[in-house]
CSV table of C-alpha atoms and ligand atoms in Angstrom, one decimal:
chain,number,residue,atom,x,y,z
A,23,MET,CA,237.0,-174.0,65.8
A,24,SER,CA,233.3,-173.2,65.7
A,25,LYS,CA,232.2,-170.3,67.8
A,26,LYS,CA,230.3,-170.8,71.1
A,27,VAL,CA,226.6,-170.2,71.1
A,28,ALA,CA,224.6,-168.7,74.0
A,29,PHE,CA,220.9,-168.4,74.2
A,30,ILE,CA,219.6,-165.5,76.4
A,31,THR,CA,216.0,-165.2,77.8
A,32,GLY,CA,215.3,-161.6,78.8
A,33,ILE,CA,217.8,-160.3,76.4
A,34,THR,CA,216.0,-157.0,76.2
A,35,GLY,CA,216.2,-156.3,79.9
A,36,GLN,CA,219.0,-154.6,81.8
A,37,ASP,CA,220.8,-157.6,82.5
A,38,GLY,CA,220.3,-159.1,79.0
A,39,SER,CA,221.9,-156.2,77.3
A,40,TYR,CA,225.0,-156.2,79.3
A,41,LEU,CA,225.5,-159.9,79.0
A,42,ALA,CA,224.9,-160.0,75.3
A,43,GLU,CA,227.5,-157.1,74.8
A,44,GLN,CA,230.0,-159.1,76.8
A,45,LEU,CA,229.3,-162.5,74.9
A,46,LEU,CA,229.5,-160.7,71.6
A,47,ASP,CA,233.0,-159.3,72.7
A,48,LYS,CA,234.1,-162.8,73.6
A,49,ASP,CA,233.1,-164.0,70.0
A,50,TYR,CA,230.1,-165.7,70.9
A,51,VAL,CA,226.9,-166.1,68.7
A,52,VAL,CA,224.3,-164.7,70.6
A,53,HIS,CA,220.6,-165.7,70.4
A,54,GLY,CA,218.2,-163.7,72.4
A,55,MET,CA,214.5,-164.3,73.0
A,56,LYS,CA,212.1,-161.2,73.1
A,57,ARG,CA,208.4,-160.8,73.6
A,58,ARG,CA,206.2,-159.6,70.9
A,59,ALA,CA,204.9,-156.0,72.1
A,60,SER,CA,202.8,-153.4,70.5
A,61,SER,CA,205.6,-150.9,70.8
A,62,LEU,CA,209.3,-151.5,70.4
A,63,ASN,CA,211.0,-153.1,73.4
A,64,THR,CA,214.6,-153.4,72.2
A,65,SER,CA,216.1,-149.9,73.2
A,66,ARG,CA,218.7,-151.4,75.5
A,67,ILE,CA,220.1,-153.7,72.6
A,68,ASP,CA,219.4,-151.6,69.5
A,69,HIS,CA,223.2,-150.5,69.7
A,70,ILE,CA,224.6,-153.9,69.2
A,71,TYR,CA,221.6,-155.0,66.7
A,72,GLN,CA,223.0,-156.8,63.6
A,73,ASP,CA,221.3,-157.2,60.2
A,74,PRO,CA,220.2,-160.8,60.3
A,75,HIS,CA,220.5,-160.9,56.6
A,76,ASP,CA,224.2,-160.8,57.1
A,77,PRO,CA,225.6,-164.4,57.1
A,78,GLN,CA,228.2,-163.1,59.5
A,79,ALA,CA,225.5,-161.7,62.1
A,80,ARG,CA,226.4,-162.9,65.5
A,81,LEU,CA,223.2,-161.5,67.3
A,82,LEU,CA,220.2,-163.1,66.3
A,83,LEU,CA,216.6,-162.5,68.1
A,84,HIS,CA,213.6,-164.7,68.3
A,85,TYR,CA,210.1,-164.1,69.5
A,86,GLY,CA,209.1,-166.2,72.2
A,87,ASP,CA,207.6,-166.1,75.9
A,88,MET,CA,208.5,-168.1,79.1
A,89,THR,CA,204.6,-169.0,79.1
A,90,ASP,CA,205.0,-170.9,75.8
A,91,SER,CA,206.6,-174.3,76.3
A,92,SER,CA,206.4,-175.3,72.7
A,93,GLN,CA,208.3,-172.3,71.4
A,94,LEU,CA,211.0,-172.7,74.0
A,95,ALA,CA,211.6,-176.2,73.0
A,96,ARG,CA,211.5,-175.3,69.3
A,97,LEU,CA,214.1,-172.5,69.9
A,98,ILE,CA,216.4,-174.7,71.9
A,99,ASP,CA,216.2,-177.4,69.3
A,100,GLN,CA,216.8,-174.9,66.5
A,101,ILE,CA,219.8,-172.9,68.3
A,102,GLN,CA,221.5,-175.8,69.9
A,103,PRO,CA,223.0,-173.7,72.7
A,104,ASP,CA,226.2,-174.4,74.4
A,105,GLU,CA,225.1,-171.9,77.2
A,106,ILE,CA,221.6,-170.8,78.4
A,107,TYR,CA,221.3,-167.7,80.5
A,108,ASN,CA,217.6,-167.6,81.9
A,109,LEU,CA,217.2,-163.9,82.7
A,110,ALA,CA,213.5,-163.5,81.7
A,111,ALA,CA,211.2,-162.8,84.4
A,112,GLN,CA,208.4,-160.5,85.6
A,113,SER,CA,211.2,-159.0,88.0
A,114,HIS,CA,209.2,-156.2,89.9
A,115,VAL,CA,208.6,-157.3,93.6
A,116,ALA,CA,205.9,-154.8,94.1
A,117,VAL,CA,204.2,-155.7,90.9
A,118,SER,CA,204.2,-159.3,91.9
A,119,PHE,CA,201.7,-158.7,94.7
A,120,GLU,CA,199.3,-157.5,91.9
A,121,THR,CA,200.0,-160.1,89.6
A,122,PRO,CA,201.0,-163.2,91.6
A,123,GLU,CA,199.7,-165.8,89.3
A,124,TYR,CA,201.3,-164.3,86.1
A,125,THR,CA,204.5,-163.8,88.1
A,126,ALA,CA,204.5,-167.6,89.3
A,127,ASN,CA,203.8,-168.8,85.7
A,128,VAL,CA,206.6,-166.7,84.1
A,129,ASP,CA,209.3,-166.8,86.9
A,130,GLY,CA,208.5,-170.2,88.4
A,131,LEU,CA,207.0,-172.6,85.8
A,132,GLY,CA,208.7,-170.7,83.1
A,133,THR,CA,212.1,-171.9,84.4
A,134,LEU,CA,210.7,-175.1,84.7
A,135,ARG,CA,209.6,-175.2,81.1
A,136,LEU,CA,212.9,-174.1,79.9
A,137,LEU,CA,214.6,-176.9,81.8
A,138,GLU,CA,212.3,-179.3,80.3
A,139,ALA,CA,212.9,-178.3,77.0
A,140,LEU,CA,216.5,-178.6,77.5
A,141,ARG,CA,216.0,-182.3,78.7
A,142,GLN,CA,213.5,-183.2,76.2
A,143,THR,CA,215.7,-181.9,73.2
A,144,GLY,CA,218.5,-184.3,74.4
A,145,ILE,CA,221.2,-181.7,74.4
A,146,ASP,CA,221.1,-181.4,78.1
A,147,LYS,CA,224.5,-183.2,78.4
A,148,GLN,CA,226.4,-180.5,76.4
A,149,CYS,CA,224.6,-177.5,77.2
A,150,ARG,CA,225.0,-175.3,80.5
A,151,PHE,CA,222.1,-173.5,82.2
A,152,PHE,CA,222.3,-170.3,84.3
A,153,GLN,CA,219.4,-169.2,86.5
A,154,ALA,CA,219.2,-165.7,87.6
A,155,SER,CA,218.1,-166.4,91.3
A,156,THR,CA,217.8,-163.5,93.7
A,157,SER,CA,218.6,-162.1,97.2
A,158,GLU,CA,214.8,-161.8,97.6
A,159,LEU,CA,215.0,-165.6,98.4
A,160,PHE,CA,216.4,-164.6,101.7
A,161,GLY,CA,213.6,-162.1,102.5
A,162,GLN,CA,213.2,-162.2,106.2
A,163,VAL,CA,216.6,-162.6,106.8
A,164,LYS,CA,217.7,-165.2,109.4
A,165,GLN,CA,221.6,-164.5,109.1
A,166,THR,CA,223.7,-161.4,108.2
A,167,PRO,CA,225.5,-161.3,106.0
A,168,GLN,CA,223.7,-163.8,103.7
A,169,ASN,CA,225.6,-166.5,101.9
A,170,GLU,CA,224.9,-169.9,100.1
A,171,HIS,CA,223.9,-171.5,103.4
A,172,THR,CA,221.6,-168.8,104.8
A,173,PRO,CA,218.0,-170.4,105.0
A,174,PHE,CA,215.4,-168.8,102.3
A,175,TYR,CA,212.3,-167.2,103.7
A,176,PRO,CA,210.6,-165.5,100.7
A,177,ARG,CA,208.3,-162.4,101.3
A,178,SER,CA,206.5,-161.9,97.9
A,179,PRO,CA,205.0,-163.8,95.2
A,180,TYR,CA,208.0,-162.8,93.0
A,181,ALA,CA,210.4,-164.3,95.8
A,182,ALA,CA,208.2,-167.5,96.1
A,183,ALA,CA,208.2,-168.0,92.3
A,184,LYS,CA,212.0,-167.6,92.1
A,185,LEU,CA,212.4,-170.1,95.1
A,186,TYR,CA,210.6,-172.7,92.9
A,187,ALA,CA,213.0,-171.8,90.0
A,188,TYR,CA,215.7,-172.1,92.2
A,189,TRP,CA,215.1,-175.6,93.3
A,190,ALA,CA,214.0,-176.6,89.8
A,191,THR,CA,217.5,-175.7,88.9
A,192,VAL,CA,219.2,-177.7,91.7
A,193,ASN,CA,216.9,-180.6,91.1
A,194,TYR,CA,217.6,-180.9,87.3
A,195,ARG,CA,221.4,-180.8,88.4
A,196,GLU,CA,220.8,-183.5,90.7
A,197,ALA,CA,218.2,-185.6,89.1
A,198,TYR,CA,219.6,-185.4,85.4
A,199,GLY,CA,223.3,-184.5,85.8
A,200,LEU,CA,222.4,-181.2,83.9
A,201,TYR,CA,225.0,-178.4,84.4
A,202,ALA,CA,222.8,-176.0,86.0
A,203,CYS,CA,223.7,-173.2,88.3
A,204,ASN,CA,222.1,-170.5,90.5
A,205,GLY,CA,223.6,-167.1,90.7
A,206,ILE,CA,221.9,-165.6,93.8
A,207,LEU,CA,222.0,-162.0,92.5
A,208,PHE,CA,221.7,-159.1,95.1
A,209,ASN,CA,220.3,-156.0,93.7
A,210,HIS,CA,222.3,-154.6,90.7
A,211,GLU,CA,221.7,-151.4,88.8
A,212,SER,CA,222.8,-149.2,86.0
A,213,PRO,CA,221.8,-146.4,83.7
A,214,ARG,CA,219.7,-149.1,81.9
A,215,ARG,CA,217.8,-150.0,85.1
A,216,GLY,CA,214.0,-150.1,84.5
A,217,GLU,CA,212.6,-146.9,85.7
A,218,THR,CA,210.2,-148.0,88.4
A,219,PHE,CA,213.0,-149.6,90.5
A,220,VAL,CA,213.8,-147.3,93.4
A,221,THR,CA,217.4,-146.4,92.3
A,222,ARG,CA,216.5,-145.5,88.8
A,223,LYS,CA,213.2,-143.9,89.8
A,224,ILE,CA,215.4,-141.6,92.2
A,225,THR,CA,218.1,-140.6,89.5
A,226,ARG,CA,215.8,-140.1,86.8
A,227,ALA,CA,213.5,-137.9,89.0
A,228,LEU,CA,216.3,-135.9,90.6
A,229,ALA,CA,217.7,-135.1,87.1
A,230,ALA,CA,214.0,-134.0,86.0
A,231,ILE,CA,213.7,-131.9,88.9
A,232,SER,CA,217.2,-130.3,88.5
A,233,GLN,CA,216.1,-129.1,85.2
A,234,GLY,CA,212.4,-128.0,86.0
A,235,LEU,CA,210.8,-130.9,84.2
A,236,GLU,CA,209.3,-132.3,87.4
A,237,ASP,CA,208.7,-130.9,90.9
A,238,CYS,CA,208.8,-133.8,93.4
A,239,LEU,CA,209.5,-137.4,93.7
A,240,PHE,CA,207.3,-139.7,95.7
A,241,LEU,CA,208.7,-142.7,97.4
A,242,GLY,CA,207.9,-145.5,99.9
A,243,ASN,CA,210.0,-146.9,102.5
A,244,LEU,CA,213.1,-145.1,103.0
A,245,GLU,CA,214.6,-147.3,105.5
A,246,ALA,CA,214.9,-150.5,103.3
A,247,LYS,CA,218.6,-151.5,103.0
A,248,ARG,CA,220.1,-153.1,99.9
A,249,ASP,CA,223.4,-154.4,98.8
A,250,TRP,CA,223.6,-152.6,95.5
A,251,GLY,CA,226.2,-153.3,92.7
A,252,HIS,CA,226.4,-152.7,89.0
A,253,ALA,CA,224.8,-154.8,86.4
A,254,ARG,CA,227.9,-155.2,84.4
A,255,ASP,CA,229.8,-156.6,87.1
A,256,TYR,CA,227.1,-159.2,87.9
A,257,MET,CA,226.7,-160.3,84.2
A,258,HIS,CA,230.4,-161.0,84.2
A,259,ALA,CA,229.8,-163.3,87.3
A,260,ALA,CA,226.9,-165.1,85.5
A,261,TYR,CA,229.4,-165.9,82.5
A,262,GLN,CA,232.0,-167.0,85.0
A,263,ILE,CA,229.6,-169.2,86.8
A,264,LEU,CA,229.1,-171.3,83.5
A,265,GLN,CA,232.9,-171.7,82.9
A,266,GLN,CA,233.7,-173.8,86.1
A,267,GLU,CA,234.5,-177.3,86.0
A,268,GLN,CA,231.6,-178.3,88.4
A,269,ALA,CA,228.0,-176.7,88.4
A,270,ASP,CA,227.4,-175.0,91.5
A,271,ASP,CA,225.4,-172.1,93.1
A,272,TYR,CA,226.9,-168.7,94.2
A,273,VAL,CA,226.0,-165.6,95.9
A,274,ILE,CA,227.0,-162.3,94.0
A,275,ALA,CA,227.0,-159.2,95.9
A,276,THR,CA,229.4,-156.3,96.8
A,277,GLY,CA,229.2,-156.9,100.7
A,278,GLU,CA,228.2,-153.2,101.1
A,279,GLN,CA,224.8,-151.9,102.6
A,280,HIS,CA,223.0,-148.5,102.0
A,281,SER,CA,219.3,-147.5,102.7
A,282,VAL,CA,217.0,-146.0,100.2
A,283,ARG,CA,217.5,-142.7,102.0
A,284,ASP,CA,221.4,-143.0,101.6
A,285,PHE,CA,221.0,-143.6,97.9
A,286,LEU,CA,218.6,-140.4,97.6
A,287,VAL,CA,221.0,-138.3,99.6
A,288,LYS,CA,224.2,-139.5,97.6
A,289,CYS,CA,222.5,-138.9,94.3
A,290,ALA,CA,221.2,-135.4,95.3
A,291,GLY,CA,224.8,-134.8,96.3
A,292,CYS,CA,226.1,-135.6,93.0
A,293,ILE,CA,224.0,-132.8,91.5
A,294,GLY,CA,225.1,-130.2,94.2
A,295,LEU,CA,221.7,-130.7,96.2
A,296,GLN,CA,222.0,-130.8,100.1
A,297,LEU,CA,218.9,-132.2,101.5
A,298,SER,CA,217.4,-132.2,105.1
A,299,PHE,CA,214.4,-134.4,106.2
A,300,SER,CA,211.5,-133.4,108.4
A,301,GLY,CA,208.3,-134.9,109.5
A,302,GLN,CA,207.7,-138.7,110.2
A,303,GLY,CA,206.3,-141.8,108.6
A,304,GLU,CA,203.9,-140.9,105.7
A,305,LYS,CA,204.4,-137.3,106.4
A,306,GLU,CA,208.1,-137.1,106.0
A,307,ILE,CA,209.5,-134.9,103.4
A,308,ALA,CA,213.1,-134.0,101.9
A,309,VAL,CA,213.7,-130.4,101.6
A,310,VAL,CA,216.5,-128.6,99.6
A,311,GLU,CA,219.1,-127.0,102.1
A,312,SER,CA,221.1,-125.6,99.3
A,313,ALA,CA,221.4,-126.1,95.6
A,314,ASP,CA,224.4,-125.6,93.2
A,315,SER,CA,222.8,-123.3,90.3
A,316,ARG,CA,224.9,-124.8,87.6
A,317,LEU,CA,223.9,-128.4,88.1
A,318,ALA,CA,220.4,-127.9,89.2
A,319,PRO,CA,219.3,-124.4,87.8
A,320,ALA,CA,215.7,-125.0,88.4
A,321,VAL,CA,216.0,-126.0,92.2
A,322,ARG,CA,215.6,-123.3,95.0
A,323,PRO,CA,216.5,-123.7,98.8
A,324,GLY,CA,213.4,-124.7,100.7
A,325,GLN,CA,211.8,-126.5,97.8
A,326,VAL,CA,210.2,-129.9,98.8
A,327,ILE,CA,211.6,-132.5,96.3
A,328,MET,CA,210.6,-135.7,98.0
A,329,ARG,CA,207.3,-137.0,99.7
A,330,ILE,CA,206.1,-140.2,100.8
A,331,ASP,CA,203.4,-142.0,99.0
A,332,PRO,CA,202.0,-145.0,101.1
A,333,LYS,CA,201.1,-146.5,97.7
A,334,TYR,CA,204.7,-147.4,97.4
A,335,PHE,CA,204.8,-149.6,100.7
A,336,ARG,CA,204.7,-153.3,100.0
A,337,PRO,CA,202.2,-155.7,101.8
A,338,ALA,CA,205.3,-157.5,103.1
A,339,GLU,CA,208.8,-155.9,103.0
A,340,VAL,CA,212.2,-157.2,102.8
A,341,ASP,CA,214.0,-154.8,105.3
A,342,THR,CA,217.4,-155.6,104.9
A,343,LEU,CA,219.9,-157.6,102.6
A,344,LEU,CA,223.7,-157.8,102.8
A,345,GLY,CA,225.5,-160.3,100.7
A,346,ASP,CA,228.7,-162.4,101.5
A,347,ALA,CA,230.2,-163.4,98.1
A,348,ALA,CA,233.3,-164.9,99.5
A,349,LYS,CA,232.5,-168.3,97.6
A,350,ALA,CA,232.4,-166.4,94.3
A,351,ILE,CA,235.6,-164.2,95.1
A,352,GLU,CA,237.6,-167.3,96.0
A,353,GLN,CA,236.3,-169.9,93.5
A,354,LEU,CA,235.4,-167.6,90.5
A,355,GLY,CA,238.0,-165.1,91.1
A,356,TRP,CA,235.2,-162.5,90.7
A,357,GLN,CA,235.4,-159.1,92.1
A,358,PRO,CA,232.8,-156.2,92.0
A,359,GLU,CA,234.6,-153.2,90.2
A,360,CYS,CA,231.8,-150.7,90.8
A,361,HIS,CA,231.0,-149.7,94.4
A,362,PHE,CA,228.1,-147.3,95.6
A,363,ASP,CA,229.6,-144.1,95.1
A,364,SER,CA,230.6,-144.6,91.5
A,365,LEU,CA,227.2,-146.4,90.7
A,366,CYS,CA,225.3,-143.2,92.0
A,367,GLN,CA,227.5,-141.0,89.9
A,368,GLU,CA,227.2,-143.1,86.8
A,369,MET,CA,223.4,-143.4,86.9
A,370,MET,CA,223.0,-139.7,87.9
A,371,ASP,CA,225.3,-138.6,85.0
A,372,SER,CA,223.2,-140.6,82.5
A,373,ASP,CA,219.9,-139.4,83.8
A,374,MET,CA,221.3,-135.7,83.9
A,375,HIS,CA,222.4,-136.0,80.3
A,376,GLN,CA,219.0,-137.0,79.4
A,377,ALA,CA,217.2,-134.3,81.3
A,378,GLN,CA,219.4,-131.6,80.1
A,379,LYS,CA,218.6,-132.6,76.5
A,380,GLN,CA,214.9,-132.7,77.2
A,381,ALA,CA,215.0,-129.2,78.7
A,382,LEU,CA,216.9,-127.8,76.0
A,383,LEU,CA,214.4,-129.1,73.5
A,384,GLN,CA,211.4,-127.8,75.6
A,385,GLN,CA,213.3,-124.1,75.8
A,386,HIS,CA,213.6,-124.3,72.0
A,387,GLY,CA,209.8,-125.1,71.5
A,388,TYR,CA,210.1,-128.6,70.3
B,8,NDP,P1,214.2,-156.7,83.7
B,8,NDP,O1,213.0,-156.5,84.2
B,8,NDP,O2,215.2,-155.5,83.2
B,8,NDP,O3,214.4,-157.7,82.5
B,8,NDP,C1,213.5,-158.7,82.2
B,8,NDP,C2,213.5,-159.3,81.0
B,8,NDP,O4,212.5,-160.5,81.1
B,8,NDP,C3,212.9,-158.5,79.9
B,8,NDP,O5,213.7,-158.7,78.7
B,8,NDP,C4,211.5,-158.8,79.5
B,8,NDP,O6,211.1,-158.5,78.4
B,8,NDP,C5,211.7,-160.3,79.8
B,8,NDP,N1,210.3,-160.9,80.1
B,8,NDP,C6,209.4,-160.4,81.1
B,8,NDP,N2,208.4,-161.4,81.0
B,8,NDP,C7,208.6,-162.3,80.1
B,8,NDP,C8,208.0,-163.4,79.5
B,8,NDP,N3,206.8,-163.8,80.0
B,8,NDP,N4,208.5,-164.0,78.5
B,8,NDP,C9,209.7,-163.7,78.1
B,8,NDP,N5,210.4,-162.8,78.4
B,8,NDP,C10,209.9,-162.0,79.5
B,8,NDP,O7,215.3,-157.4,84.8
B,8,NDP,P2,216.7,-157.4,85.0
B,8,NDP,O8,217.5,-157.4,83.8
B,8,NDP,O9,217.1,-156.4,86.1
B,8,NDP,O10,216.8,-158.8,85.6
B,8,NDP,C11,217.2,-160.0,85.0
B,8,NDP,C12,217.0,-161.4,85.7
B,8,NDP,O11,217.7,-161.2,86.9
B,8,NDP,C13,215.5,-161.4,86.1
B,8,NDP,O12,215.2,-162.8,86.1
B,8,NDP,C14,215.4,-160.9,87.6
B,8,NDP,O13,214.3,-161.5,88.4
B,8,NDP,C15,216.7,-161.4,88.1
B,8,NDP,N6,217.3,-160.7,89.1
B,8,NDP,C16,217.7,-159.3,88.9
B,8,NDP,C17,218.1,-158.3,89.8
B,8,NDP,C18,218.6,-157.1,89.9
B,8,NDP,O14,218.8,-156.4,90.9
B,8,NDP,N7,218.4,-156.5,88.4
B,8,NDP,C19,218.8,-159.3,91.3
B,8,NDP,C20,218.3,-160.6,91.3
B,8,NDP,C21,217.7,-161.2,90.1
B,8,NDP,P3,210.6,-157.0,78.0
B,8,NDP,O15,211.7,-156.2,77.7
B,8,NDP,O16,209.7,-157.3,77.0
B,8,NDP,O17,209.9,-156.6,79.2
B,9,GDR,P1,213.7,-154.9,94.9
B,9,GDR,O1,214.2,-153.5,94.1
B,9,GDR,O2,212.3,-155.0,95.5
B,9,GDR,O3,214.9,-155.0,96.0
B,9,GDR,O4,213.8,-155.9,93.9
B,9,GDR,P2,213.2,-152.0,94.3
B,9,GDR,O5,214.2,-151.3,93.5
B,9,GDR,O6,211.9,-152.3,93.6
B,9,GDR,O7,213.0,-151.8,95.7
B,9,GDR,C1,214.1,-151.7,96.7
B,9,GDR,C2,213.5,-151.2,98.0
B,9,GDR,O8,213.2,-149.8,97.8
B,9,GDR,C3,212.0,-149.7,98.6
B,9,GDR,N1,211.1,-148.5,97.9
B,9,GDR,C4,210.9,-148.3,96.7
B,9,GDR,N2,210.9,-149.3,95.6
B,9,GDR,C5,210.3,-148.9,94.5
B,9,GDR,N3,210.3,-149.8,93.4
B,9,GDR,N4,209.6,-147.7,94.3
B,9,GDR,C6,209.6,-146.9,95.3
B,9,GDR,O9,209.0,-145.9,95.1
B,9,GDR,C7,210.1,-147.3,96.5
B,9,GDR,N5,210.2,-146.5,97.8
B,9,GDR,C8,211.0,-147.4,98.6
B,9,GDR,C9,211.3,-151.1,98.4
B,9,GDR,O10,210.3,-151.1,99.4
B,9,GDR,C10,212.4,-151.9,98.6
B,9,GDR,O11,212.5,-152.2,100.0
B,9,GDR,C11,215.0,-155.8,93.0
B,9,GDR,C12,214.5,-156.4,91.6
B,9,GDR,O12,215.4,-156.3,90.6
B,9,GDR,C13,214.2,-158.0,91.8
B,9,GDR,O13,214.1,-158.5,90.4
B,9,GDR,C14,215.6,-158.6,92.2
B,9,GDR,O14,215.4,-159.9,92.4
B,9,GDR,C15,215.8,-157.9,93.7
B,9,GDR,O15,216.2,-156.5,93.4
B,9,GDR,C16,217.2,-158.4,94.2
């Protein structure tokens, strides 16, 4: 039997790297689209790279961009995938306020371009399509927890673009009978998370501070609440969504909610730092009450390790998100395996490993 063929847009991102690993493990041939950049952007998938000269290679990379419809159509025609996972996006909510038109082009129209390419190449009847939709669609929430029936209320250019992509996916399913699905994914993180998203920003900075590589972390809204899971679990759900008899849309979430402040306190605890907070609003700071000198040798009690920088507040905030994944649990048999504490621990361990290595190199004069 010939191997299944998947095409992943956004393969160089956090989710793309986990999904590619999982599909390779399932014996798929995996084609990924990457952008041309002036510096290498494949660090998350370097460990699974295969020599394209090898006729047995099952990971194949192609240049392309969500803004380039002709290349999207060419790739789909050439690859003839059984499954497409559309993960490519300008995925940073705060950045979308600064680049709204670009975000709409990539995240909104980009999805349409891909769907059209799929339809026009004529393989739409045999190919399944997964769209990485987002809990940001719920934005200003009207109901808690949020499920597939909760009304949408986007609060950023990113969410508005993803709303368009969500409905384009539903529309191509209804209009053309395409097997097209939305995974309405709540926040998911990992050691491979981009360094400017709040979780990774916190774990990376705490690790650096613990080794004396940095002094202080600057954050925005500490009260924002999110339902944080692990990217590996969420990509497992994406795969399962495309294996069902009927195409459908699913909320993927852990059903557990924590604030940015909780995340900071928990991660600090993972490296033996007890924090207390003082001041209010933009003047709030986090001070070290006690420090474990083995884990965080550079930190002293009384040290201020977090300050607020108003530049990280957003023009419109999503205050609270909490998902209800009952449909996915029941119909897909999906369950999140990683929960909040182990997520914090895994991310802290990974960043500590990096920071300790860097500190050692500095000490020895490299
Ligand atoms: P990342 O930001 O880590 O990855 C985004 C990927 O998209 C990267 O491979 C990036 O390439 C690529 N990309 C960006 N712009 C373009 C473009 N113009 N053309 C082609 N490729 C492009 O995001 P995640 O992996 O975290 O998220 C994956 C998807 O899931 C995104 O669509 C995101 O919006 C969505 N999502 C994510 C959630 C999360 O919590 N992680 C939750 C809900 C939805 P490069 O490496 O070159 O930058
Ligand atoms: P989010 O993730 O906007 O939920 O989008 P992010 O980690 O950027 O923000 C989460 C919350 O933390 C608050 N926050 C800060 N955020 C950042 N980035 N930097 C800070 O310094 C900071 N301080 C406080 C934010 O205001 C926000 O409330 C992510 C992305 O992966 C999207 O692509 C995805 O669709 C959604 O999750 C679900």
